[in-house]
CSV table of C-alpha atoms in Angstrom, one decimal:
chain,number,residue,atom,x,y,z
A,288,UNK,CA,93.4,118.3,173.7
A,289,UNK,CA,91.6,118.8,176.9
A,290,UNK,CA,91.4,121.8,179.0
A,291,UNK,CA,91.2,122.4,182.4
A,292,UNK,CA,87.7,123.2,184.1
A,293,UNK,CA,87.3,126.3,186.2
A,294,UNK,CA,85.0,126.3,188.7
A,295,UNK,CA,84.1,130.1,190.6
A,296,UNK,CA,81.5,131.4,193.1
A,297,UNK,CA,81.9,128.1,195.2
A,298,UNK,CA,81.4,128.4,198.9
A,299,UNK,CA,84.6,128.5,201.3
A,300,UNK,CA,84.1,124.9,202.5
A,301,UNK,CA,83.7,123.7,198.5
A,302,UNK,CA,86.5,125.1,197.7
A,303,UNK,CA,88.9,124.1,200.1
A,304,UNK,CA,87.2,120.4,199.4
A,305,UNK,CA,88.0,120.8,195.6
A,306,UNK,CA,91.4,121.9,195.9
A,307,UNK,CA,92.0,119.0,198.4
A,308,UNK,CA,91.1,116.4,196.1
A,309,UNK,CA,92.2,118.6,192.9
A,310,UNK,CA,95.9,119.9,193.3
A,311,UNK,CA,96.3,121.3,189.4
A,312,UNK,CA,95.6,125.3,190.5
A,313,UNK,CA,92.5,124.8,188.3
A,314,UNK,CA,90.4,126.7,190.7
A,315,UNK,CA,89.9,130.7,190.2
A,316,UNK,CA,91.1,132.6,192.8
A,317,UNK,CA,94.3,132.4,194.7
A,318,UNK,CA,96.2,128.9,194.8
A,319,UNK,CA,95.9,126.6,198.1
A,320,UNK,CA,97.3,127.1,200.8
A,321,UNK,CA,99.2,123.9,201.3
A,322,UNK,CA,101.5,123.0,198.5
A,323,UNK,CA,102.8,119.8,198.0
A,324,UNK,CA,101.3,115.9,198.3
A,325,UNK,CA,98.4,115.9,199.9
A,326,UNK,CA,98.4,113.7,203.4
A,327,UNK,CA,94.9,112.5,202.7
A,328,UNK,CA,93.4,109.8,200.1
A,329,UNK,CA,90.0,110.8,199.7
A,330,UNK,CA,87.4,108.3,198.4
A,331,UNK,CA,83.4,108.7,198.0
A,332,UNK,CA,82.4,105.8,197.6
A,333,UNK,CA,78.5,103.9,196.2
A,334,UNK,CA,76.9,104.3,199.3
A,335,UNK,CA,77.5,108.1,199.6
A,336,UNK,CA,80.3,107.4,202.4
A,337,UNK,CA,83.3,109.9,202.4
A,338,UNK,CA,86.6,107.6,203.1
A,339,UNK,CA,89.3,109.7,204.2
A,340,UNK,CA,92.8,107.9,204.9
A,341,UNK,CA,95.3,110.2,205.8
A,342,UNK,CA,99.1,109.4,205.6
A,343,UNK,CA,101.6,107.6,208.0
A,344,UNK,CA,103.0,111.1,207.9
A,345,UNK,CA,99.8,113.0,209.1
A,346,UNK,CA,101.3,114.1,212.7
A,347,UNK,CA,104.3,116.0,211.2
A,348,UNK,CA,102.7,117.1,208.1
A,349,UNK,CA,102.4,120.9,208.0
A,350,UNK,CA,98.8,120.8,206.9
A,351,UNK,CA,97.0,120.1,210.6
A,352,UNK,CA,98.2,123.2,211.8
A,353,UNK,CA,96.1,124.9,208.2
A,354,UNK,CA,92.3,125.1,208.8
A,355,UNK,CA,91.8,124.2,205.9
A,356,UNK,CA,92.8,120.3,207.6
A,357,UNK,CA,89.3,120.1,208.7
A,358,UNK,CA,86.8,123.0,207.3
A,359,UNK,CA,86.9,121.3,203.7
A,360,UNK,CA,84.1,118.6,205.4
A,361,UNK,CA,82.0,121.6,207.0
A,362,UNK,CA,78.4,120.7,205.4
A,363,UNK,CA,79.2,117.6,203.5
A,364,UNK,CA,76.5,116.2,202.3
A,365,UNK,CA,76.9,112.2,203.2
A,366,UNK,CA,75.8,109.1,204.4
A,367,UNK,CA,78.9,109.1,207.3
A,368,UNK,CA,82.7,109.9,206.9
A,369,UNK,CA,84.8,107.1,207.6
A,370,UNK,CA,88.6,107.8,208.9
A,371,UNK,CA,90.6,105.1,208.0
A,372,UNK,CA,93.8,104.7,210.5
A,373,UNK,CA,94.8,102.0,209.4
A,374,UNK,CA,98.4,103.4,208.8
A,375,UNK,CA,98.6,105.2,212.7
A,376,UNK,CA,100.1,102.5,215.2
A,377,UNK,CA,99.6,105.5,217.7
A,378,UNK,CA,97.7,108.2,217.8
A,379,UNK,CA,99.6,112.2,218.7
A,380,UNK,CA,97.4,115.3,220.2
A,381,UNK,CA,97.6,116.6,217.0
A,382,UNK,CA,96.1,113.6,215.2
A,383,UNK,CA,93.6,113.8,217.7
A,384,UNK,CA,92.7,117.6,217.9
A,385,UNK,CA,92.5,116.7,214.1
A,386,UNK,CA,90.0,114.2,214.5
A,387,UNK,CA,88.7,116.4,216.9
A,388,UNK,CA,87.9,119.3,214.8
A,389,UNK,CA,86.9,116.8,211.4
A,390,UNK,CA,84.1,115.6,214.0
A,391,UNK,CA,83.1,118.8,214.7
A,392,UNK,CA,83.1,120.1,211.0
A,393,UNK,CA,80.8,116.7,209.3
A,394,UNK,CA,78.1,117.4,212.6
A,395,UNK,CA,75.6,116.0,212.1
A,396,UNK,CA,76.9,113.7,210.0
A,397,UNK,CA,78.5,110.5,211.6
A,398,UNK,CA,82.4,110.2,211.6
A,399,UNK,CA,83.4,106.6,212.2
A,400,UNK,CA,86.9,105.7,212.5
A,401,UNK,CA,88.1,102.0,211.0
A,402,UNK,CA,91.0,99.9,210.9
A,403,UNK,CA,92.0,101.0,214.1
A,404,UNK,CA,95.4,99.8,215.8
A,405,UNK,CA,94.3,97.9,219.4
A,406,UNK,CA,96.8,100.5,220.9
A,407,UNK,CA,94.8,103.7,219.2
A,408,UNK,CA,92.0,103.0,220.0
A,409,UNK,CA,93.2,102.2,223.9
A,410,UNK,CA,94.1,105.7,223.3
A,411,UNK,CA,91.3,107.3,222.0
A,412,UNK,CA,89.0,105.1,224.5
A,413,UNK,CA,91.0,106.8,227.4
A,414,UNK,CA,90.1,110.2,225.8
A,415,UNK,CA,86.2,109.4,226.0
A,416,UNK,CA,86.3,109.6,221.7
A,417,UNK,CA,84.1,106.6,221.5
A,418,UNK,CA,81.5,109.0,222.5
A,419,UNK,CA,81.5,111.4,220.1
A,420,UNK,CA,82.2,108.7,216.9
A,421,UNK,CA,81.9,105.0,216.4
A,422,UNK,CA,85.6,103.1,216.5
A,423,UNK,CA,85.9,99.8,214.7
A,424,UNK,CA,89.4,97.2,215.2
A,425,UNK,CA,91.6,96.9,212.2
């Protein structure tokens, strides 16, 4: 029978990354602070790229208004971290302070958003977000 792995002295942002992508409580210390399904899929894939693809449900999830959204990124080390909206039709203020904040967290690693809807990305165009992180058409 297999245990569980416990991981301790981890740094804030680590943490907050493992108990992301790791929802069993198998972490020291006190439990997340979000409980429930996670809004994110969270990928690494061969090329060292973080894929993050967060749910249809994102905007009214309770977790953007958690730092913990957007700090689990702060110092990743990887290639870029690619957003994946391919599930947002439109794109809220919250989705995009969201966006926002995740930029701000990778620096200086890239953010690139993919699979974007034509109407998104009309929307983050208008909000000069093409200048801060590369936008690619669904």
């Amino acid at each position: 029978r297999w245990g569980f792995v416990r991981l301790t002295g981890l740094a804030p942002a680590a943490r907050i990354a493992v108990q992301l992508c790791d929802r069993t409580g198998s972490l020291a210390g006190p439990p997340p602070t979000v409980i429930g399904e996670s809004p994110l899929l969270i990928t690494l894939d061969d090329r060292g790229r973080v894929q993050v693809r967060p749910s249809k449900s994102l905007a009214q999830h309770p977790f953007l208004s958690d730092p913990d959204a957007h700090e689990w990124l702060r110092g990743v080390e990887a290639s870029a971290v690619e957003i994946d909206l391919r599930e947002h039709e439109h794109i809220n203020s919250l989705t995009v302070a969201w966006l926002l904040h995740l930029n701000q967290a990778c620096a200086p690693v890239p953010v690139n958003l993919v699979r974007v809807s034509r109407q998104a990305i009309t929307q983050l165009t208008q909000l000069r977000l093409n200048h801060l992180m590369a936008i690619s058409a669904a």
